[in-house]
Short mmCIF file of C-alpha atoms in Angstrom, two decimals:
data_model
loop_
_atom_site.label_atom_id
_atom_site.label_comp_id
_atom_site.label_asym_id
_atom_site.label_seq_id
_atom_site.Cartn_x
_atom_site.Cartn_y
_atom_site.Cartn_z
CA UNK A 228 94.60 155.99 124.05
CA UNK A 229 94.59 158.45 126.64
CA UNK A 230 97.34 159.79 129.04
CA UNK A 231 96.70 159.92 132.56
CA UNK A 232 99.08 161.82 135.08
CA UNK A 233 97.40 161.29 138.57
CA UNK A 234 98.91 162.64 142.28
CA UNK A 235 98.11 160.23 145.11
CA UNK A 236 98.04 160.45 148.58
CA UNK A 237 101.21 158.79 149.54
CA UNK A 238 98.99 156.61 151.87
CA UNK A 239 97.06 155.56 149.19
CA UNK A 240 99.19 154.88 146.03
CA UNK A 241 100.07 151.19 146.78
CA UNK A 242 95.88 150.72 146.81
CA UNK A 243 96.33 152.90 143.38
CA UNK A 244 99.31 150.69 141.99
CA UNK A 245 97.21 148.08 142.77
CA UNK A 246 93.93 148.80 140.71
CA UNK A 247 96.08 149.67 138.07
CA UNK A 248 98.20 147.13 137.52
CA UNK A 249 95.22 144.47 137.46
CA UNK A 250 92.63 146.80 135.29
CA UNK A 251 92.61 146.15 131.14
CA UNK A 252 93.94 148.48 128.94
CA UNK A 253 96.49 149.71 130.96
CA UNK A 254 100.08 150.45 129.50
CA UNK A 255 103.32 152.37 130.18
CA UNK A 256 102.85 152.81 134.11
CA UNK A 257 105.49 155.29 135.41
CA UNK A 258 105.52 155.51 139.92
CA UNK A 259 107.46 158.89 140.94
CA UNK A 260 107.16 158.37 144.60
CA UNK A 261 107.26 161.89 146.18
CA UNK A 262 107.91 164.09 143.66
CA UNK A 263 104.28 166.01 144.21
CA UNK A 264 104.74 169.35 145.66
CA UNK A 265 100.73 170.85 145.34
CA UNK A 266 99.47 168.45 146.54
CA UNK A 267 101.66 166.72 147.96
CA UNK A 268 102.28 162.89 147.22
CA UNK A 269 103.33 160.57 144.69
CA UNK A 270 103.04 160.69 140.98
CA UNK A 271 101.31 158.08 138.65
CA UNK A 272 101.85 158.49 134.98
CA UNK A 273 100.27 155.83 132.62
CA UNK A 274 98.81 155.15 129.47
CA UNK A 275 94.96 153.54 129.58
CA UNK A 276 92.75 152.53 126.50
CA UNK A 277 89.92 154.90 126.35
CA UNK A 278 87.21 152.15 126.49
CA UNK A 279 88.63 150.96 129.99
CA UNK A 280 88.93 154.49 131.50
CA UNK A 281 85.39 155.12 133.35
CA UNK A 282 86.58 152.65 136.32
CA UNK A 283 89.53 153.05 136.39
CA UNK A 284 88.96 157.02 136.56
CA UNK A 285 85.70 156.73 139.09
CA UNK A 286 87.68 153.99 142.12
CA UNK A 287 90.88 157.10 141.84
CA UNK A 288 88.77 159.06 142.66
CA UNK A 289 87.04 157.49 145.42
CA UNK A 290 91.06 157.13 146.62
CA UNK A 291 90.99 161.20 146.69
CA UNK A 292 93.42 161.27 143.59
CA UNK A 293 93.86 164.50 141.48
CA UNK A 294 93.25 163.30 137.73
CA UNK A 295 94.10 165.08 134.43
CA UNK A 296 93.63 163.30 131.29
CA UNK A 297 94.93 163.88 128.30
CA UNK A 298 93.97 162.93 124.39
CA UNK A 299 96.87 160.52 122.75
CA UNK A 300 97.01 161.71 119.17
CA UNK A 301 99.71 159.03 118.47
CA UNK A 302 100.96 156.53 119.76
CA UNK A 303 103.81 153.94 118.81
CA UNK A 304 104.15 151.43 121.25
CA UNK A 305 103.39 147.48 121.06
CA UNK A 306 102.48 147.13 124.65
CA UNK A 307 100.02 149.77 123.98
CA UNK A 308 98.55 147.82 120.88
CA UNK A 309 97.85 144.70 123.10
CA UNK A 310 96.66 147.15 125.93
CA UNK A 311 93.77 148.49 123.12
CA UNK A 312 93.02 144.80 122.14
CA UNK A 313 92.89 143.84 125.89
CA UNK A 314 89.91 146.34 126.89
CA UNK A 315 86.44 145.97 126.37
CA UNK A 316 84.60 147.35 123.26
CA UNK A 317 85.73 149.96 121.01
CA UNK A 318 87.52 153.18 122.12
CA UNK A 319 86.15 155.34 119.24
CA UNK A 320 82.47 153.98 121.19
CA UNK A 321 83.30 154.79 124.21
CA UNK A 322 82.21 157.60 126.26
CA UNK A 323 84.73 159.11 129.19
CA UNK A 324 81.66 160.49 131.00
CA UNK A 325 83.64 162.67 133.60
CA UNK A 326 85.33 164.45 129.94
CA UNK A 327 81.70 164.46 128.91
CA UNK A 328 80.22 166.16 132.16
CA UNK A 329 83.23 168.72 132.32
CA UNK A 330 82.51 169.89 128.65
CA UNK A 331 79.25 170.65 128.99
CA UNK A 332 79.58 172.26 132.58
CA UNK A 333 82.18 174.49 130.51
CA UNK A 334 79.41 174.60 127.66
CA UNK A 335 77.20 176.37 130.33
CA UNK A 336 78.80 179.51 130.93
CA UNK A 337 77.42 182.80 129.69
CA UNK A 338 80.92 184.20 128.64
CA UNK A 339 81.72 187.15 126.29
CA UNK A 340 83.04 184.89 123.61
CA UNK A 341 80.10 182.79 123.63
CA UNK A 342 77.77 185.97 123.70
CA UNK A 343 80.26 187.51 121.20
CA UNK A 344 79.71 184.06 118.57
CA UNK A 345 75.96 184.05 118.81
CA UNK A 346 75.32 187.72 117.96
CA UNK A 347 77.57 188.19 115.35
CA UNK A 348 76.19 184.02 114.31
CA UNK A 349 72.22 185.62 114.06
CA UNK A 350 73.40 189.12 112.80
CA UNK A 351 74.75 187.30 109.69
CA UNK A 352 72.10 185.38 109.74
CA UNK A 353 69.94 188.40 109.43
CA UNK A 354 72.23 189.96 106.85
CA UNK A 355 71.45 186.60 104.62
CA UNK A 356 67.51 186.63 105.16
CA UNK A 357 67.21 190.08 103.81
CA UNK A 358 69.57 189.69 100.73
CA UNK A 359 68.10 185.72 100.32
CA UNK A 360 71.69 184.45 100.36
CA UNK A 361 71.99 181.04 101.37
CA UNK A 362 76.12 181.27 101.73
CA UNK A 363 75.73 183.37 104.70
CA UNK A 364 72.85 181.13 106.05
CA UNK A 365 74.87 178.59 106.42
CA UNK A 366 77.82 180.50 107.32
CA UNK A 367 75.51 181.87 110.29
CA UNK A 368 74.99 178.01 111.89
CA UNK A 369 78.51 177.17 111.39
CA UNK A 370 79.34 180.22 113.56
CA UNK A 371 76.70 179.53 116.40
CA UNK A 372 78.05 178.00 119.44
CA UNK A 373 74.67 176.89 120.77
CA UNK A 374 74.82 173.03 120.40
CA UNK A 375 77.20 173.20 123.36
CA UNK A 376 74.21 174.14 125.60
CA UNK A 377 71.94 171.76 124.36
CA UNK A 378 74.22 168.91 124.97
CA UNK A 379 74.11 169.77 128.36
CA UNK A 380 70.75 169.81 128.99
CA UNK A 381 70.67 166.35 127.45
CA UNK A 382 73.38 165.33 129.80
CA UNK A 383 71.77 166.96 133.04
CA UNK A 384 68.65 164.92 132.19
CA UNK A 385 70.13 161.72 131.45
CA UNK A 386 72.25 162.08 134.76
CA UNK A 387 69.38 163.68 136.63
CA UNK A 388 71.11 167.35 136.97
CA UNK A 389 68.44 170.14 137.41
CA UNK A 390 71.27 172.76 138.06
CA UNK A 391 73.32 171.47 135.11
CA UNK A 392 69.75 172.25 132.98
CA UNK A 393 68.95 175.54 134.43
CA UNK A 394 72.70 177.04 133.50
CA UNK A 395 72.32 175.74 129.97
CA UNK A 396 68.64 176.89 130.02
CA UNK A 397 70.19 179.98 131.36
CA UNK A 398 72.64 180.27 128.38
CA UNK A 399 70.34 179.50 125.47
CA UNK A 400 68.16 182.01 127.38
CA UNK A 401 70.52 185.10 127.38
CA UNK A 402 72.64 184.40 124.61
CA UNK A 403 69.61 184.04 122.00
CA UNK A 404 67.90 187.39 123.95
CA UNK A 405 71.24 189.60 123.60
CA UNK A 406 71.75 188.43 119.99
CA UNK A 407 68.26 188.87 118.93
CA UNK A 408 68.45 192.10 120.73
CA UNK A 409 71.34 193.26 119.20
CA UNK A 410 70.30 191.93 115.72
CA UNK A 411 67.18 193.98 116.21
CA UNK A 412 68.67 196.86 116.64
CA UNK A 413 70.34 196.77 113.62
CA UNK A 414 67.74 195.93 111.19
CA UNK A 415 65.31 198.93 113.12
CA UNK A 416 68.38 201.17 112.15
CA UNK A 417 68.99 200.16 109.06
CA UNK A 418 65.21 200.18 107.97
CA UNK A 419 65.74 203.88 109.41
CA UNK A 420 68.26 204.56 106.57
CA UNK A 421 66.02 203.27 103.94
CA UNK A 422 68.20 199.78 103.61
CA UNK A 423 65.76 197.21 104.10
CA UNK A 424 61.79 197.11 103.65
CA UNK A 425 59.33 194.44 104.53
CA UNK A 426 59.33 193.46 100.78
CA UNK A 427 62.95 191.90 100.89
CA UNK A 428 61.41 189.46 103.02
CA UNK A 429 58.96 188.01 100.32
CA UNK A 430 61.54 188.57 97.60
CA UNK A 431 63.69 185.47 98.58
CA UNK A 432 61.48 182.19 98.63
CA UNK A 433 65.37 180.45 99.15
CA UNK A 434 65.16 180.97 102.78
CA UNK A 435 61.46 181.20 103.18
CA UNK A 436 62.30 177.33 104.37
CA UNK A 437 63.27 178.94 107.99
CA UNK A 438 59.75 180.45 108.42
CA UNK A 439 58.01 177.07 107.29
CA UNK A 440 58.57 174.77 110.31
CA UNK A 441 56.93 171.09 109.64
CA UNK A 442 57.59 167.24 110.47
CA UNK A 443 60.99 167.60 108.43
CA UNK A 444 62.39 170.30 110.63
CA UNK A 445 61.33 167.93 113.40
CA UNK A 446 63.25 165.12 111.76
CA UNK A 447 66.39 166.98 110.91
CA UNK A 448 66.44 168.12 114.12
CA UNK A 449 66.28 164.31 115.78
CA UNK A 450 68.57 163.10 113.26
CA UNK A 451 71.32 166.30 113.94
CA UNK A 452 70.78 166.21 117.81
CA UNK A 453 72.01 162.03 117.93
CA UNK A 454 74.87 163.18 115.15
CA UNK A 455 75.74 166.00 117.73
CA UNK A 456 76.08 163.92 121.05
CA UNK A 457 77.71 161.10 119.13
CA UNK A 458 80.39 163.38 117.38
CA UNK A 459 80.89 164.85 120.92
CA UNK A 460 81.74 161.40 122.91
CA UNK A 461 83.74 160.58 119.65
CA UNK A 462 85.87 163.54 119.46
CA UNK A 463 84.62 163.88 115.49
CA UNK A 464 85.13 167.75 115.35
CA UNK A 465 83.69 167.65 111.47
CA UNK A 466 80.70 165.46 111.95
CA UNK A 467 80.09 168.82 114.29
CA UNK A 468 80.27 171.24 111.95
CA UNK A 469 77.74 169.06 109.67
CA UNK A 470 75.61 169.06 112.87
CA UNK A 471 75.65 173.35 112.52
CA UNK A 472 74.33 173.02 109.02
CA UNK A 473 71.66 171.02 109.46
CA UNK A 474 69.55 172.63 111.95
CA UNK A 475 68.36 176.77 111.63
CA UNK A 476 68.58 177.76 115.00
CA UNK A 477 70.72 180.84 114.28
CA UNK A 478 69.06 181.38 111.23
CA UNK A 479 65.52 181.06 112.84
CA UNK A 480 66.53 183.52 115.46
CA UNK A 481 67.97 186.09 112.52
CA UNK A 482 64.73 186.11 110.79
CA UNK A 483 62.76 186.68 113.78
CA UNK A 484 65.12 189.63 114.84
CA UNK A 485 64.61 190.96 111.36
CA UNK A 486 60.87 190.22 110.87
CA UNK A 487 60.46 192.16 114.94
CA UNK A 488 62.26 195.15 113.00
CA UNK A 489 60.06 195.09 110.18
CA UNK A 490 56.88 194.24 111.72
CA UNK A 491 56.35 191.38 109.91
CA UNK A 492 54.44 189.55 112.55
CA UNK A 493 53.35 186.16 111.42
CA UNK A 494 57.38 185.85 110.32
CA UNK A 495 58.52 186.27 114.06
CA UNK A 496 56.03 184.13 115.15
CA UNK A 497 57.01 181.38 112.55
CA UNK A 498 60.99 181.71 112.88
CA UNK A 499 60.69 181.36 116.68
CA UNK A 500 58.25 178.51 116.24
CA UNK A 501 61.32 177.47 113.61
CA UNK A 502 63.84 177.99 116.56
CA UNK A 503 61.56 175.81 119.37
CA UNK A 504 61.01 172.92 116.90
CA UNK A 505 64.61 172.70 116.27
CA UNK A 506 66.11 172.90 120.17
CA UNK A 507 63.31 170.57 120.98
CA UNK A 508 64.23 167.96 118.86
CA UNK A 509 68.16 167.71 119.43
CA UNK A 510 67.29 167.74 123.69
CA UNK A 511 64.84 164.84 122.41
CA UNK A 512 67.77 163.08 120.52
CA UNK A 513 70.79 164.01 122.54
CA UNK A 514 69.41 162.09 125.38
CA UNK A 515 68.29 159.27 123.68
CA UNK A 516 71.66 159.05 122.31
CA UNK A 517 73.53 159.41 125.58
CA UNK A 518 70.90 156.78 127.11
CA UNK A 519 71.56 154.69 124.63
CA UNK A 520 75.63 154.95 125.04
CA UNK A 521 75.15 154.68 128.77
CA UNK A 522 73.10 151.36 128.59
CA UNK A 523 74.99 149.96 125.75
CA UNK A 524 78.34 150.72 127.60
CA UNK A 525 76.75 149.37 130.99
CA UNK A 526 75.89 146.23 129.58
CA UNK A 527 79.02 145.36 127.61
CA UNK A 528 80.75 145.57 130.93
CA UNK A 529 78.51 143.06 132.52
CA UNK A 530 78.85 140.69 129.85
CA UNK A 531 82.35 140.23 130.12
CA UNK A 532 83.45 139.88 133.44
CA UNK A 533 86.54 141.69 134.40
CA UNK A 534 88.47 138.19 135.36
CA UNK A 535 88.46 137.61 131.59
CA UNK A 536 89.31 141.11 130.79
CA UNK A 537 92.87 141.15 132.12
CA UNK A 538 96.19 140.11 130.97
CA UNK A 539 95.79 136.80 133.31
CA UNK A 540 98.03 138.31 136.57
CA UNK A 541 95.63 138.20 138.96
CA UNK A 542 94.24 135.82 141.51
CA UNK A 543 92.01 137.54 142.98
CA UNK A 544 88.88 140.04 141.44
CA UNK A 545 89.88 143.84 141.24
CA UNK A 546 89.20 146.12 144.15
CA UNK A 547 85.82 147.05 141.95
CA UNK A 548 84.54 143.99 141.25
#
């Protein structure tokens, strides 16, 4: 379920009341007529099944509503059990696009933490591809905070966003360039002190895998991209975190920092091969995914119409119909 706590226009809230109290799902609807101070107006509290909220969320806003949304984590209510049954499809399915479109808008933004993640993310990845440890390999694409970016560029092309793209583009962009730069610098200085050689790089064939990109990187990287989106519009933090694990992105972009510092040429050319292949395929995937949610979602809602939806109270067909 999700909690909704919405300010209307006072001129507007019986047109809000309205919609509400004929749309599935709903439960738990609270009217504090002018009690809004900023903006001013009345306040709607209610409780909505997260399968039924894309509606009701886009006609409130077409009323000029201020929305926040909020994640139920429990719930213990009967009327909110026949609210869940009443909606159409599954809520743990269902994808709150406006949620969606605000994560990855926040995904998008070159800030200092997300800088901070990535180069410390490729500068342990580095650290493992010269002393061949796999434990810090995958340590390194648990840390990276990429995937964030690349849902977004699914997302802008799915919903036809060019600026949405060119931010995330942006991000992956400078984020990967500062901590490959910064990773670089490191390895040059510590080759300088006599810590690493070019021969530690031939000495570990247990993560000579990120400098060998083939079909299976392709595949992993399909088959982690549609994991990605769908543990995003599912909330399934962990099925993230396998997402990190399966794809070297980090990793790839250690190595190459490492091999640049080394001159071992045909290793940066490989690792960033390693690092295309593998952003490639989850853009391919993510928006396949999200396509596929967005059609299957669409056409679920045309297949039952929304006078059998309801709880049998109305007459007449919703203001959206």
């Amino acid at each position: 379920m999700l909690h909704l706590r919405v300010i209307s226009p006072r001129e507007h809230t019986d047109a809000a009341v309205a919609l509400l109290r004929q749309s599935p799902g709903l439960t738990n609807l609270v009217v504090l007529p002018g009690v809004a101070q900023e903006p001013p107006g009345d306040l709607l509290m209610f409780d909505l099944a997260r399968e039924a909220a894309n509606e009701v969320i886009e006609h409130l806003t077409k009323l000029g509503m201020s929305i926040a949304v909020e994640n139920v984590d429990l719930m213990l209510s009967d009327a909110a059990d026949r609210a869940e049954q009443e909606a159409p499809g599954q809520g743990e399915d269902a994808v709150v696009w406006e949620e969606l479109a605000q994560r990855v808008d926040d995904d998008t933004r070159i800030t200092w933490a997300f800088l901070t993640f990535l180069a410390i993310a490729t500068q342990i990845a580095g650290i493992g591809v010269v002393v061949g440890s796999p434990i810090l390999i995958v340590g390194a694409m648990v840390l990276g905070p990429e995937f964030g970016a690349i849902a977004a560029i699914s997302f802008g092309l799915l919903r036809r966003r060019p600026h949405l793209i060119a931010r995330a583009v942006r991000a992956l962009a400078v984020g990967f360039a500062v901590a490959m730069a910064i990773t670089f610098a490191c390895a040059l200085v510590s080759t300088w002190l006599g810590w690493i050689d070019a021969t530690m790089l031939d000495s570990h064939p247990e993560v000579e895998f990120i400098v060998k990109p083939d079909k299976w990187s392709f595949i992993v990287a399909l088959l982690a991209g549609t994991a990605g989106v769908l543990s995003i519009t599912a909330g399934k933090s962990s099925a993230l975190v396998g997402v990190f694990i399966s794809v070297t992105t980090v990793p790839a972009a250690g190595y190459a920092s490492v091999a640049l510092a080394l001159g071992a040429w045909g290793d940066v050319g490989a690792s960033a091969l390693q690092l295309a292949v593998n952003i490639l395929g989850m853009i391919v995937a993510g928006t396949l995914t999200l396509l596929t949610q967005h059609y299957l979602g669409a056409r679920y809602h045309r297949a039952v119409p929304l006078t059998h939806r309801g709880r049998g109270r109305r007459e007449q067909p919703p203001p959206f119909d």
